[in-house]
Tab-separated table of C-alpha atoms in Angstrom:
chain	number	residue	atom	x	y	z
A	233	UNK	CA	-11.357	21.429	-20.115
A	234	UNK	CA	-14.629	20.522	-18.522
A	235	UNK	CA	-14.616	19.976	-14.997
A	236	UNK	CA	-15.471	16.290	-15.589
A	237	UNK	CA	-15.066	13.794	-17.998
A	238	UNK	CA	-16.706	10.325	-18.202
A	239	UNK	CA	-14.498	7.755	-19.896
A	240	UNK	CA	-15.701	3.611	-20.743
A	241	UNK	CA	-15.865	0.699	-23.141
A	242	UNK	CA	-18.649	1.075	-25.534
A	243	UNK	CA	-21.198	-1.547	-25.820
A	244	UNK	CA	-19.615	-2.833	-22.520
A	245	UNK	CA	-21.660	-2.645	-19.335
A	246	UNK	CA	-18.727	-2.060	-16.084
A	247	UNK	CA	-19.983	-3.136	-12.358
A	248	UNK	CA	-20.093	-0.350	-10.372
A	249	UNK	CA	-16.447	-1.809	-8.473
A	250	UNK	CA	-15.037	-0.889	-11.418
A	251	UNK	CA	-15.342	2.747	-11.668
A	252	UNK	CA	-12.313	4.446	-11.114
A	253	UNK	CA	-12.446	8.383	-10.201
A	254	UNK	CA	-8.811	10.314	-10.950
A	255	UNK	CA	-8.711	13.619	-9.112
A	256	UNK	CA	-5.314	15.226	-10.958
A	257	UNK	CA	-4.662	18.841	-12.391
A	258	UNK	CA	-2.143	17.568	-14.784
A	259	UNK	CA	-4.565	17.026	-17.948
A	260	UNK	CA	-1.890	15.095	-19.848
A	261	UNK	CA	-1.129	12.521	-16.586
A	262	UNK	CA	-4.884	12.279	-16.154
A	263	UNK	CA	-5.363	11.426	-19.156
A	264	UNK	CA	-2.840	8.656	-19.976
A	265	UNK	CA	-4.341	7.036	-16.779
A	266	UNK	CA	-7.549	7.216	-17.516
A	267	UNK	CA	-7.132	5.323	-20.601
A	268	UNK	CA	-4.805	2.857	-19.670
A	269	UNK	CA	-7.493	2.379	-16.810
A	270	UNK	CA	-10.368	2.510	-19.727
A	271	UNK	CA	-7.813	0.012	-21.663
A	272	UNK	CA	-7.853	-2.736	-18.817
A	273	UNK	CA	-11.656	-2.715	-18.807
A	274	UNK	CA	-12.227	0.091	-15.629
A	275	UNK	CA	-14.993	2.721	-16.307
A	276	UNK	CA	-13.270	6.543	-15.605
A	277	UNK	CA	-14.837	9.054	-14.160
A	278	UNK	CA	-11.608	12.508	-13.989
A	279	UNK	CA	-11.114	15.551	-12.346
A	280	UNK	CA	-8.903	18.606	-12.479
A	281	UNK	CA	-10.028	20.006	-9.464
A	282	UNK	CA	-10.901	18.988	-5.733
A	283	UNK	CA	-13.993	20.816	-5.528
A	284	UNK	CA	-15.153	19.215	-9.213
A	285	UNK	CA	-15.220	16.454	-8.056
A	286	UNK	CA	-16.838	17.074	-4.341
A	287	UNK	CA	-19.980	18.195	-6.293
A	288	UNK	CA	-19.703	14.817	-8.806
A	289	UNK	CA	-20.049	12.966	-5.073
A	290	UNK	CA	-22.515	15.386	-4.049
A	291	UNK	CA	-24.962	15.033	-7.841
A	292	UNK	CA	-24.561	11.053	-6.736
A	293	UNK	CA	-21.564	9.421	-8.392
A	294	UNK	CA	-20.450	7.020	-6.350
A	295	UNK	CA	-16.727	5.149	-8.137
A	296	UNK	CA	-15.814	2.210	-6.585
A	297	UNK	CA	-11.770	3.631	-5.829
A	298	UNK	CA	-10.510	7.074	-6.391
A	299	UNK	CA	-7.384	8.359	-7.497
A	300	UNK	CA	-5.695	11.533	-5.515
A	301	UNK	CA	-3.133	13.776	-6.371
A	302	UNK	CA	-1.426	16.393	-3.421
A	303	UNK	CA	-0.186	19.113	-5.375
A	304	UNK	CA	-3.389	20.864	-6.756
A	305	UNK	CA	-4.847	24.686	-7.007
A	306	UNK	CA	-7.827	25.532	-4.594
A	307	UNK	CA	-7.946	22.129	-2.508
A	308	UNK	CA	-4.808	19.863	-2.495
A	309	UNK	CA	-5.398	15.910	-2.261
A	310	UNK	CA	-5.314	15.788	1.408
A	311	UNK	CA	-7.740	18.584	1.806
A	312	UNK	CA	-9.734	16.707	-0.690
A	313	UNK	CA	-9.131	13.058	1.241
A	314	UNK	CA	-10.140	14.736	5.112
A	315	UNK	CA	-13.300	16.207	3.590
A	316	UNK	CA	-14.229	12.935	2.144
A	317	UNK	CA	-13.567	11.153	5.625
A	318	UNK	CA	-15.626	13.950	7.329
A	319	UNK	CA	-18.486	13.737	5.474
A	320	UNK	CA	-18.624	9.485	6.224
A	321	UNK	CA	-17.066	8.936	2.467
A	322	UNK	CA	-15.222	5.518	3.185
A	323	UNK	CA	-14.377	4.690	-0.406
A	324	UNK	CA	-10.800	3.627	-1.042
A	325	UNK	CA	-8.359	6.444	-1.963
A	326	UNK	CA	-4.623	5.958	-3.530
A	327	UNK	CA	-2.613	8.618	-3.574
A	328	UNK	CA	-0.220	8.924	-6.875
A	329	UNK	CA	1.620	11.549	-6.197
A	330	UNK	CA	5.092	12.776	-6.892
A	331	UNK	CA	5.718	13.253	-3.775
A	332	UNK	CA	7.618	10.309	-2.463
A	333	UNK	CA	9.176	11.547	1.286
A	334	UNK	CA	7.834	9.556	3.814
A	335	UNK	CA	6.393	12.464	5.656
A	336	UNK	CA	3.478	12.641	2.988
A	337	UNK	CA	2.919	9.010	2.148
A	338	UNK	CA	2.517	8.931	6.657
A	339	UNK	CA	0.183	12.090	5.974
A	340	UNK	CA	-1.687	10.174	3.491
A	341	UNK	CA	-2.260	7.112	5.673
A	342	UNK	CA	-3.200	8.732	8.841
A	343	UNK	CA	-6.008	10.646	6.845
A	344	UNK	CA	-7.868	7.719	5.721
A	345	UNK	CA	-5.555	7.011	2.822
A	346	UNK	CA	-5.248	3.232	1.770
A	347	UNK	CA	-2.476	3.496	-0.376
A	348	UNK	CA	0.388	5.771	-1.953
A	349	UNK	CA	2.073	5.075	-4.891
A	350	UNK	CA	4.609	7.345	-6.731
A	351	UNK	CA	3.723	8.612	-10.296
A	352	UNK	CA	6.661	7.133	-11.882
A	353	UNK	CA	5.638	3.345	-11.269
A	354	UNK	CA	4.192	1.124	-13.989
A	355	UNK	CA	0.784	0.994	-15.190
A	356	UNK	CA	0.983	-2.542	-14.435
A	357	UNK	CA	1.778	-1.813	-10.308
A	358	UNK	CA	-0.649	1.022	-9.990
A	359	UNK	CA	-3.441	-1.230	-11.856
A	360	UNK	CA	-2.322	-4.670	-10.004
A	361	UNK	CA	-2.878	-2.517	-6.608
A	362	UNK	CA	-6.237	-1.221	-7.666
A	363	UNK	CA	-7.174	-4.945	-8.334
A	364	UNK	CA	-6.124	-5.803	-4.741
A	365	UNK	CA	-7.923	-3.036	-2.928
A	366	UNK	CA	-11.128	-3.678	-5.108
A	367	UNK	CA	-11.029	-7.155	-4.124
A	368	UNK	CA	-11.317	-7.146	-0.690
A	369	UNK	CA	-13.730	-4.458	-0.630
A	370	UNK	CA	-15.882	-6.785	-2.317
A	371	UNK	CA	-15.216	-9.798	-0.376
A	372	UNK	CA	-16.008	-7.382	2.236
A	373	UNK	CA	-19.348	-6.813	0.756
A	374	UNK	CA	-20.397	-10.479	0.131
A	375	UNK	CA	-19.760	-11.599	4.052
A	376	UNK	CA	-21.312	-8.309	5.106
A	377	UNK	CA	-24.511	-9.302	2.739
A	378	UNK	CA	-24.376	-12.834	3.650
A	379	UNK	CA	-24.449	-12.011	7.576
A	380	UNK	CA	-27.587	-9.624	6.943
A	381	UNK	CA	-29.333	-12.611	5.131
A	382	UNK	CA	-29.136	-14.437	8.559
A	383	UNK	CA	-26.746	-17.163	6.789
A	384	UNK	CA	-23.276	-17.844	7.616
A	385	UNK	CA	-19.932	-15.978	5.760
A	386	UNK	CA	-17.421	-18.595	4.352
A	387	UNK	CA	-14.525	-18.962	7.339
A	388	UNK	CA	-12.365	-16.570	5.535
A	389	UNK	CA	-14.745	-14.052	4.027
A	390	UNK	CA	-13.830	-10.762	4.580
A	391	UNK	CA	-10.989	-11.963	6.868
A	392	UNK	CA	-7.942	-9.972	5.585
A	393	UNK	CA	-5.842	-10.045	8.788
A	394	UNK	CA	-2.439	-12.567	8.841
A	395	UNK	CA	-1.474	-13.553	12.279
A	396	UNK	CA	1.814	-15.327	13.593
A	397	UNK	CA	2.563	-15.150	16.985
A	398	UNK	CA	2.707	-12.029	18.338
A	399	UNK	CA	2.185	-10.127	14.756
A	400	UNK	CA	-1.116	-8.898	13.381
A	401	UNK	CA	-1.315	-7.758	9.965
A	402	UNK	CA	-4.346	-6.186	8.547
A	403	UNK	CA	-4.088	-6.637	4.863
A	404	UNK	CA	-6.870	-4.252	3.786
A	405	UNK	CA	-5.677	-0.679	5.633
A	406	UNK	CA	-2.043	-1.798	5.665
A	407	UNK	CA	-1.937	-1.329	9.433
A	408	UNK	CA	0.564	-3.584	11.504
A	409	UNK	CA	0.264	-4.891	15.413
A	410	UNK	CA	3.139	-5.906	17.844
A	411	UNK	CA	1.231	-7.458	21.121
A	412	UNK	CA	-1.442	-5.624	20.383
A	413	UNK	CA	-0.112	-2.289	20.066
A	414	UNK	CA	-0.157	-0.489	16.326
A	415	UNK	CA	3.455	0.140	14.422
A	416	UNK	CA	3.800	2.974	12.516
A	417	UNK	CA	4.887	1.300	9.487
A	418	UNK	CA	4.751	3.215	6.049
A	419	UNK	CA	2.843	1.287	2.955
A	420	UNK	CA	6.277	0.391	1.763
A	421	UNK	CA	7.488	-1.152	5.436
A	422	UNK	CA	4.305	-2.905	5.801
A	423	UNK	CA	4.138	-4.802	2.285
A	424	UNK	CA	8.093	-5.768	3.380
A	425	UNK	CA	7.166	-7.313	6.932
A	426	UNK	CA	3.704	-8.444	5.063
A	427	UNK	CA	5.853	-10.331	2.525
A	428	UNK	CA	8.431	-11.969	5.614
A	429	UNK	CA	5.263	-12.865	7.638
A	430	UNK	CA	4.114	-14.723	4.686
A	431	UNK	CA	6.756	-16.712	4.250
A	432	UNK	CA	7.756	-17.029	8.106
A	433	UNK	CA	10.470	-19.694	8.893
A	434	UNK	CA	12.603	-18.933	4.962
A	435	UNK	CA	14.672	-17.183	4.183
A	436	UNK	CA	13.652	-13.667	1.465
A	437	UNK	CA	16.533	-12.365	-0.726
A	438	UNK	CA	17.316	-8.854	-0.435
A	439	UNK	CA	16.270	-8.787	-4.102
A	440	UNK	CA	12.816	-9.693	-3.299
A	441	UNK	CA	12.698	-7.410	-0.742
A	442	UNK	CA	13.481	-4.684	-2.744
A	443	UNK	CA	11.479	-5.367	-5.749
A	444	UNK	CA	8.422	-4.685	-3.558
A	445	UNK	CA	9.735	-1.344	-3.431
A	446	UNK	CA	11.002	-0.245	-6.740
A	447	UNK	CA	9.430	-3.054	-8.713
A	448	UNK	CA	11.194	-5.817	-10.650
A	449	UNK	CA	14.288	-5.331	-12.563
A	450	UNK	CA	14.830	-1.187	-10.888
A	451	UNK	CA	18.685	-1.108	-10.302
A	452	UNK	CA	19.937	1.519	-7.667
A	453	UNK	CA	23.103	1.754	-5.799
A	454	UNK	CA	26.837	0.946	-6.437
A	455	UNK	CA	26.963	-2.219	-9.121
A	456	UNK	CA	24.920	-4.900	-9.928
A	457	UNK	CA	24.101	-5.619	-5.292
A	458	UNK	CA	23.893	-1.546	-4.830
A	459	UNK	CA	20.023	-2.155	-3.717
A	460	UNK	CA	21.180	-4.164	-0.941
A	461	UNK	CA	22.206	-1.144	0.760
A	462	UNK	CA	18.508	0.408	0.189
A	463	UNK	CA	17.123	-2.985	1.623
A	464	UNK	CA	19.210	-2.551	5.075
A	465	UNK	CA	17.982	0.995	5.708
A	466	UNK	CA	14.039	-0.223	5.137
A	467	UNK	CA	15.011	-3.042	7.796
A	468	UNK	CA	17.134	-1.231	10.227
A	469	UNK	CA	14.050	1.146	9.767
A	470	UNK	CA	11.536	-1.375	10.570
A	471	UNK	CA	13.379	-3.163	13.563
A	472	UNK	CA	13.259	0.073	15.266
A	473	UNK	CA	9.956	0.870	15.167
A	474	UNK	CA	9.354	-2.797	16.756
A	475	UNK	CA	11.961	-2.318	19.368
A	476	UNK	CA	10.167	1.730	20.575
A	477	UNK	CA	7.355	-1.034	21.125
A	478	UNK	CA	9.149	-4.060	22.673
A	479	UNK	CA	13.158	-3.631	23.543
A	480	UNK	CA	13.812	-7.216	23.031
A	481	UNK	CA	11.814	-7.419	19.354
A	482	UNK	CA	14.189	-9.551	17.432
A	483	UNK	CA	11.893	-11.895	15.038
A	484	UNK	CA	13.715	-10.820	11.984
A	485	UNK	CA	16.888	-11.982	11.357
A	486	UNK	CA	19.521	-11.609	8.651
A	487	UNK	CA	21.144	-14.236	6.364
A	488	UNK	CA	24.476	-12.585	5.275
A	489	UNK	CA	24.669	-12.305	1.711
A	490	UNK	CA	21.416	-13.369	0.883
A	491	UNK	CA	18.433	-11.752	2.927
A	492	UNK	CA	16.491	-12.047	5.803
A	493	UNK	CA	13.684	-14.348	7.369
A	494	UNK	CA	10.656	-13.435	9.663
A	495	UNK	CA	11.224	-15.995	12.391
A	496	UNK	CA	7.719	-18.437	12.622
A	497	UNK	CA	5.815	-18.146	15.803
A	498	UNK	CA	7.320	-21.839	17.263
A	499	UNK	CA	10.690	-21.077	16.078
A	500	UNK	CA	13.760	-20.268	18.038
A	501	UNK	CA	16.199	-17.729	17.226
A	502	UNK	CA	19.234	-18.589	15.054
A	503	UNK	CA	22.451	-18.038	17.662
A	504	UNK	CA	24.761	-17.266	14.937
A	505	UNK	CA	22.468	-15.058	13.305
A	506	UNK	CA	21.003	-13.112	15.880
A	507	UNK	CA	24.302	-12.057	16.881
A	508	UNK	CA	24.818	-10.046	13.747
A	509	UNK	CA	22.717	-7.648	12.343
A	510	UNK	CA	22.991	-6.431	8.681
């Protein structure tokens, strides 16, 4: 197989946010992405190799979000992803990877990653991320080119961080701040405390919760509530890395039976709630 191949919509011209580089050495997974991504109306630019595509950077191409796998011959992904970052390459990368421990998807992250998402997910997830990252890099863009025009950015161009109280959420890099100080939450924690923060004061079923990391309808566990189980290990998870950064964190609280609820900045905590912790 050549060492690149250029995939798009005929007749169709694609803005250059919408080119999609895949860096995988499965040919077959590569592939089936690349026209699924050609199908939803991306232009493809895919790889079998790190190095292939290091010299498609270096001959110009510039895609607008890249695709990384881990596991490849001569340069794995985060060989590939620490080169980029090196040489001052700040586009996006997702890893999809079949790697799914949380020592890699932390790896991934730290490197300059913005997101990791497991091979066996939908289409539909994968592309509905893409979509997200894409769209604040070009919000991003417009407030950056309004500012160098001398004019003023809308109030919440570019502005992708969610604050309540003592939380700081930056949407974009999935990073997370307690007081000012960083929590080493995984992509999966964050998008869990992201979706609590949003919705600060109610209460989020453990279904929800877990949804956001298995995607809607997966079934795990003992009987038709097993995921429950999965939800209190994410959460007992998360608490702790809040309470290595402040021993008396205790903004999220459980609702027996139902779920849990990120407590709003003006809100007191619930005495018969706080008192148990599922």
């Amino acid at each position: 197989m050549a060492d690149e191949a250029e995939h798009g919509m005929a007749g169709t011209t694609v803005a250059d946010d919408l080119h999609v580089a895949i860096v995988d050495d499965d040919d077959l997974f590569r592939e089936s992405i690349a026209q699924n991504l050609v199908d939803a109306g991306f232009a493809v630019a895919d790889f079998p190799s790190g190095p292939g595509f290091l010299s498609y950077l270096s001959d110009g191409g510039a895609p607008g979000l890249i695709l990384l796998d881990w596991k490849m011959p001569e340069m794995n992904g985060i060989e590939v992803l620490r080169r980029l970052r090196s040489d001052g390459c700040e586009i996006p990368v997702i890893f999809l990877t079949v790697l799914s421990d949380q020592i890699y998807e932390e790896a991934a992250l730290t490197s300059g990653a913005v997101d990791f998402v497991e091979k066996s997910r939908s289409f539909s997830i994968l592309r509905r991320r893409i979509e997200l990252i894409l769209g604040g890099q070009k919000r991003r863009g417009e407030a950056a080119a309004a500012q160098a025009e001398g004019g003023a950015p809308a109030a919440d161009a570019g502005d992708d961080t969610l604050r309540n109280g003592e939380i700081e959420l930056k949407i974009e890099t999935h990073r997370a701040y307690w007081r000012g100080k960083e929590v080493p939450l995984t992509v999966t924690e964050f998008r869990m405390v992201l979706h609590m923060v949003e919705r600060a004061g109610l209460d989020v079923r453990y279904r929800d919760l877990y949804d956001l990391v298995h995607g809607a309808g997966f079934m795990a566990g003992d009987g038709s509530e097993g995921y429950r189980s999965n939800v209190r290990t994410f959460i007992k998870r998360i608490r702790q890395k809040f309470r290595d950064l402040d021993a008396d964190f205790g903004q999220i609280e459980n609702y027996p039976g139902f779920g849990y609820r990120w407590l709003d900045a003006e809100q007191p905590r619930s005495a018969d709630r706080s008192a148990h912790e599922d």
